[in-house]
Amino acid sequence: MTTVSDMVELARTPVVLEVPATVGALGEIASFVLRLAGRAGLDKGAAYRLRLAVDELATNIVMHGYRGGDGRITVRGRSGPGGVQITIEDAAPAFDPVEGRLPPVPGVAPEDRRIGGLGIHLALTSVDEFSYAHRDGRNISMLTVKAEGTDPCPPRP
Amino acid sequence: MPLSVSLSIEGDTTVIELTGELDAKTAPDFHQTIEKAAGHGTSTVEIRMAGVGYMASAGLRSLVFAQQKVANNVTIKVVGAIEPVSRTIRTAGLDRSILLSDE
């Protein structure tokens, strides 16, 4: 598991968004993340990767974490010239995205995979750094997209 | 964030044109249109995606659904997808069964 690099200089005070865990709130999360990407001066490709990663993780929390029940998602963001760091928190049952990741397997149709695994794979291959912790009954995912980051998303499995 | 979906027939091709953003919230609209398109029985289903600025894994599931819905001899084409969208399709390995085209 990687930790957030000291190389990324980010604002000390995070901005926070708390939304109900519903599909309807995903647009609000996307706007929040894209504002941070703009503030950090991420290029279009990096902003897209950041949005995709947060969207997939949040969608997974809504669909499979809380399973349609009541819940909240807290998104914290810091942006700086080095990039954007996002922390996503929820109180659904413990779930480590790294464990739940399902890379595409040649010969296995996407419809035969466990639901959610592909979205998480997309999320984890879109960011420069990712870490997960479970603390005080909360899932905490932390991810970073660097302004000068590479494009780690593989072209194909 | 809105998605507009239109459906038409051009010769032996059923054309689905998408504009907007394809995510967990909007993908159900695409799903409904795929059901209608599959009923047309044309030899090609062409999905025009040049106007799609964002696609999440929910959109991938719709494309898989389209493959399941049409007959084996029907070609599914995705046309004009922007680079990050076509990359998402390739990452899932769907370019093995769906034709990705620029034009």
Coordinates of C-alpha atoms in Angstrom, one line a residue:
Chain A
M1 CA 0.0 0.0 0.0
T2 CA 1.4 3.4 -0.9
T3 CA 1.3 6.4 1.3
V4 CA 0.8 9.9 0.3
S5 CA 4.0 11.4 -1.0
D6 CA 5.7 14.3 0.7
M7 CA 6.4 15.6 -2.8
V8 CA 2.8 16.7 -3.2
E9 CA 2.4 20.1 -1.6
L10 CA -1.2 20.6 -0.6
A11 CA -3.2 23.2 1.3
R12 CA -3.3 22.5 5.0
T13 CA -7.0 23.1 5.5
P14 CA -9.2 20.6 3.6
V15 CA -12.6 21.5 2.1
V16 CA -15.3 19.2 3.1
L17 CA -18.5 17.9 1.4
E18 CA -21.0 15.7 3.2
V19 CA -23.8 14.2 1.2
P20 CA -26.4 11.4 1.6
A21 CA -25.3 8.1 0.1
T22 CA -27.6 8.3 -2.9
V23 CA -27.1 8.0 -6.6
G24 CA -28.5 11.5 -6.8
A25 CA -25.6 13.0 -4.8
L26 CA -22.9 11.7 -7.2
G27 CA -23.2 14.8 -9.4
E28 CA -22.5 17.0 -6.3
I29 CA -19.4 15.0 -5.5
A30 CA -18.2 15.3 -9.1
S31 CA -18.6 19.1 -9.1
F32 CA -16.8 19.3 -5.8
V33 CA -13.9 17.2 -7.1
L34 CA -13.7 19.1 -10.4
R35 CA -13.5 22.4 -8.5
L36 CA -10.5 21.1 -6.6
A37 CA -8.9 19.9 -9.8
G38 CA -9.4 23.3 -11.3
R39 CA -7.9 25.0 -8.3
A40 CA -4.8 22.7 -8.5
G41 CA -4.4 23.4 -12.2
L42 CA -4.7 19.7 -13.2
D43 CA -4.8 19.2 -16.9
K44 CA -8.0 17.7 -18.5
G45 CA -6.7 14.1 -18.4
A46 CA -5.7 14.3 -14.7
A47 CA -9.0 15.9 -13.8
Y48 CA -10.9 13.2 -15.6
R49 CA -8.9 10.5 -13.8
L50 CA -9.6 12.1 -10.4
R51 CA -13.3 12.4 -11.1
L52 CA -13.6 8.8 -12.3
A53 CA -11.8 7.5 -9.3
V54 CA -13.9 9.4 -6.7
D55 CA -17.1 8.6 -8.7
E56 CA -16.4 4.9 -8.8
L57 CA -15.5 4.7 -5.1
A58 CA -18.6 6.7 -4.1
T59 CA -20.9 4.7 -6.4
N60 CA -19.6 1.6 -4.8
I61 CA -20.3 2.9 -1.3
V62 CA -23.9 3.8 -2.4
M63 CA -24.7 0.6 -4.2
H64 CA -22.8 -2.0 -2.2
G65 CA -21.6 -0.4 1.0
Y66 CA -24.9 0.9 2.4
R67 CA -26.9 -1.3 0.0
G68 CA -29.4 1.4 -0.7
G69 CA -30.0 2.1 3.0
D70 CA -29.5 5.4 4.8
G71 CA -26.0 6.6 5.1
R72 CA -23.7 9.5 4.5
I73 CA -20.5 10.0 2.6
T74 CA -17.9 12.6 3.6
V75 CA -15.5 13.8 1.0
R76 CA -12.5 15.9 2.0
G77 CA -10.2 17.5 -0.5
R78 CA -6.9 19.4 -0.5
S79 CA -5.5 21.0 -3.6
G80 CA -2.2 22.6 -4.3
P81 CA 0.3 23.0 -7.1
G82 CA 1.4 19.4 -6.7
G83 CA -2.0 17.9 -7.2
V84 CA -5.2 16.9 -5.4
Q85 CA -5.7 14.7 -2.4
I86 CA -9.1 13.3 -1.6
T87 CA -10.3 11.4 1.4
I88 CA -13.6 9.5 1.2
E89 CA -15.3 8.3 4.4
D90 CA -18.3 6.2 5.1
A91 CA -19.8 4.2 8.0
A92 CA -20.9 1.1 5.9
P93 CA -19.4 -2.3 6.7
A94 CA -15.6 -2.5 6.4
F95 CA -14.5 -2.8 2.8
D96 CA -10.9 -2.4 1.5
P97 CA -11.1 -1.4 -2.2
V98 CA -7.6 -3.0 -2.8
E99 CA -9.0 -6.3 -1.7
G100 CA -12.2 -5.9 -3.6
R101 CA -10.5 -4.9 -6.8
L102 CA -11.1 -7.2 -9.8
P103 CA -8.9 -6.6 -12.8
P104 CA -10.4 -7.7 -16.1
V105 CA -9.5 -11.3 -16.8
P106 CA -9.2 -12.3 -20.5
G107 CA -12.0 -14.8 -21.3
V108 CA -14.2 -13.7 -18.4
A109 CA -17.1 -11.5 -19.6
P110 CA -17.6 -8.4 -17.5
E111 CA -21.1 -9.5 -16.7
D112 CA -19.8 -12.6 -15.0
R113 CA -17.6 -10.6 -12.6
R114 CA -18.5 -9.6 -9.1
I115 CA -20.5 -6.4 -9.3
G116 CA -18.4 -3.4 -8.2
G117 CA -15.0 -5.0 -8.8
L118 CA -14.5 -3.4 -12.2
G119 CA -15.4 0.1 -11.0
I120 CA -12.9 -0.2 -8.3
H121 CA -10.3 -1.4 -10.7
L122 CA -11.0 1.7 -12.8
A123 CA -10.7 3.9 -9.7
L124 CA -7.4 2.4 -8.6
T125 CA -5.8 2.5 -12.0
S126 CA -6.8 6.1 -12.4
V127 CA -4.9 7.6 -9.4
D128 CA -1.2 8.1 -8.6
E129 CA -1.5 7.0 -4.9
F130 CA -4.1 5.2 -2.9
S131 CA -4.4 4.0 0.7
Y132 CA -7.2 2.6 2.8
A133 CA -7.8 2.4 6.6
H134 CA -10.7 1.3 8.8
R135 CA -10.9 3.4 11.9
D136 CA -13.7 3.9 14.5
G137 CA -16.1 2.0 12.4
R138 CA -15.4 4.1 9.3
N139 CA -13.9 3.2 5.9
I140 CA -11.4 5.8 4.9
S141 CA -10.0 5.8 1.4
M142 CA -7.3 8.4 0.5
L143 CA -6.2 9.0 -3.0
T144 CA -3.9 11.4 -4.8
V145 CA -3.7 12.6 -8.4
K146 CA -0.6 14.6 -9.1
A147 CA -0.4 17.5 -11.4
E148 CA 2.7 16.0 -12.9
G149 CA 1.5 12.5 -12.5
T150 CA 1.9 9.6 -14.9
D151 CA -1.0 8.0 -16.6
P152 CA -1.1 4.6 -14.8
C153 CA -4.3 3.4 -16.4
P154 CA -3.3 0.4 -18.5
P155 CA -4.5 0.5 -22.2
R156 CA -5.8 -3.0 -21.9
P157 CA -5.6 -6.1 -19.6
Chain B
M1 CA -25.9 15.5 -14.7
P2 CA -28.1 15.0 -17.8
L3 CA -27.8 12.5 -20.6
S4 CA -29.8 12.8 -23.8
V5 CA -30.4 9.7 -25.8
S6 CA -31.8 9.4 -29.3
L7 CA -32.7 6.4 -31.4
S8 CA -33.1 6.2 -35.2
I9 CA -32.7 3.7 -38.0
E10 CA -30.4 4.4 -41.0
G11 CA -30.7 1.6 -43.5
D12 CA -29.6 -1.6 -41.8
T13 CA -28.1 0.2 -38.8
T14 CA -29.8 1.2 -35.6
V15 CA -28.2 4.4 -34.4
I16 CA -28.1 5.4 -30.7
E17 CA -26.8 8.9 -30.1
L18 CA -25.7 9.9 -26.6
T19 CA -24.9 13.4 -25.4
G20 CA -23.9 14.3 -21.8
E21 CA -22.6 12.2 -19.0
L22 CA -23.0 8.4 -18.6
D23 CA -22.8 7.4 -14.9
A24 CA -24.8 5.4 -12.3
K25 CA -27.5 8.0 -12.4
T26 CA -28.0 8.3 -16.1
A27 CA -27.1 4.8 -17.4
P28 CA -30.7 3.5 -16.8
D29 CA -31.9 5.8 -19.7
F30 CA -29.3 4.3 -22.0
H31 CA -30.4 0.8 -20.9
Q32 CA -34.0 1.5 -21.9
T33 CA -32.9 2.6 -25.4
I34 CA -30.7 -0.4 -25.8
E35 CA -33.8 -2.6 -25.2
K36 CA -35.7 -0.8 -27.9
A37 CA -32.7 -0.9 -30.3
A38 CA -32.3 -4.7 -29.8
G39 CA -35.9 -5.1 -30.9
H40 CA -35.2 -3.5 -34.3
G41 CA -33.3 -6.5 -35.6
T42 CA -30.8 -4.6 -37.7
S43 CA -27.4 -6.1 -38.5
T44 CA -25.5 -3.2 -36.8
V45 CA -26.1 -1.2 -33.7
E46 CA -24.1 2.0 -33.8
I47 CA -23.6 3.9 -30.6
R48 CA -22.5 7.5 -31.3
M49 CA -20.6 8.8 -28.2
A50 CA -18.8 11.9 -29.5
G51 CA -21.0 14.0 -27.2
V52 CA -20.3 12.0 -24.1
G53 CA -17.8 13.9 -22.0
Y54 CA -17.7 11.4 -19.1
M55 CA -18.4 7.7 -18.7
A56 CA -18.2 5.6 -15.5
S57 CA -18.3 1.8 -15.1
A58 CA -22.1 2.0 -15.2
G59 CA -21.7 2.9 -18.9
L60 CA -19.6 -0.2 -19.4
R61 CA -22.3 -2.3 -17.9
S62 CA -24.8 -0.8 -20.4
L63 CA -22.5 -1.8 -23.3
V64 CA -22.3 -5.4 -21.9
F65 CA -26.1 -5.4 -21.6
A66 CA -26.2 -4.3 -25.3
Q67 CA -24.1 -7.3 -26.2
Q68 CA -26.3 -9.6 -24.3
K69 CA -29.5 -8.2 -25.9
V70 CA -28.6 -8.4 -29.6
A71 CA -28.3 -11.5 -31.6
N72 CA -24.8 -13.1 -32.1
N73 CA -24.5 -11.9 -35.7
V74 CA -25.2 -8.2 -34.8
T75 CA -22.2 -5.9 -34.8
I76 CA -22.1 -3.3 -32.0
K77 CA -20.0 -0.2 -32.9
V78 CA -19.0 2.6 -30.6
V79 CA -18.2 5.7 -32.7
G80 CA -16.4 8.9 -31.9
A81 CA -15.7 8.3 -28.2
I82 CA -13.2 10.8 -26.7
E83 CA -9.9 9.3 -25.6
P84 CA -10.6 8.8 -21.8
V85 CA -13.9 7.1 -22.7
S86 CA -12.4 4.7 -25.2
R87 CA -9.6 4.0 -22.8
T88 CA -12.2 3.0 -20.1
I89 CA -13.7 0.6 -22.7
R90 CA -10.3 -0.9 -23.5
T91 CA -9.4 -1.2 -19.8
A92 CA -12.5 -3.4 -19.3
G93 CA -11.5 -5.5 -22.3
L94 CA -14.7 -4.7 -24.1
D95 CA -12.8 -3.7 -27.3
R96 CA -12.5 -7.4 -28.0
S97 CA -16.2 -7.7 -28.8
I98 CA -17.3 -4.1 -29.5
L99 CA -15.9 -2.2 -32.5
L100 CA -14.3 1.1 -31.5
S101 CA -14.3 3.6 -34.3
D102 CA -13.2 7.2 -34.7
E103 CA -15.6 8.2 -37.5

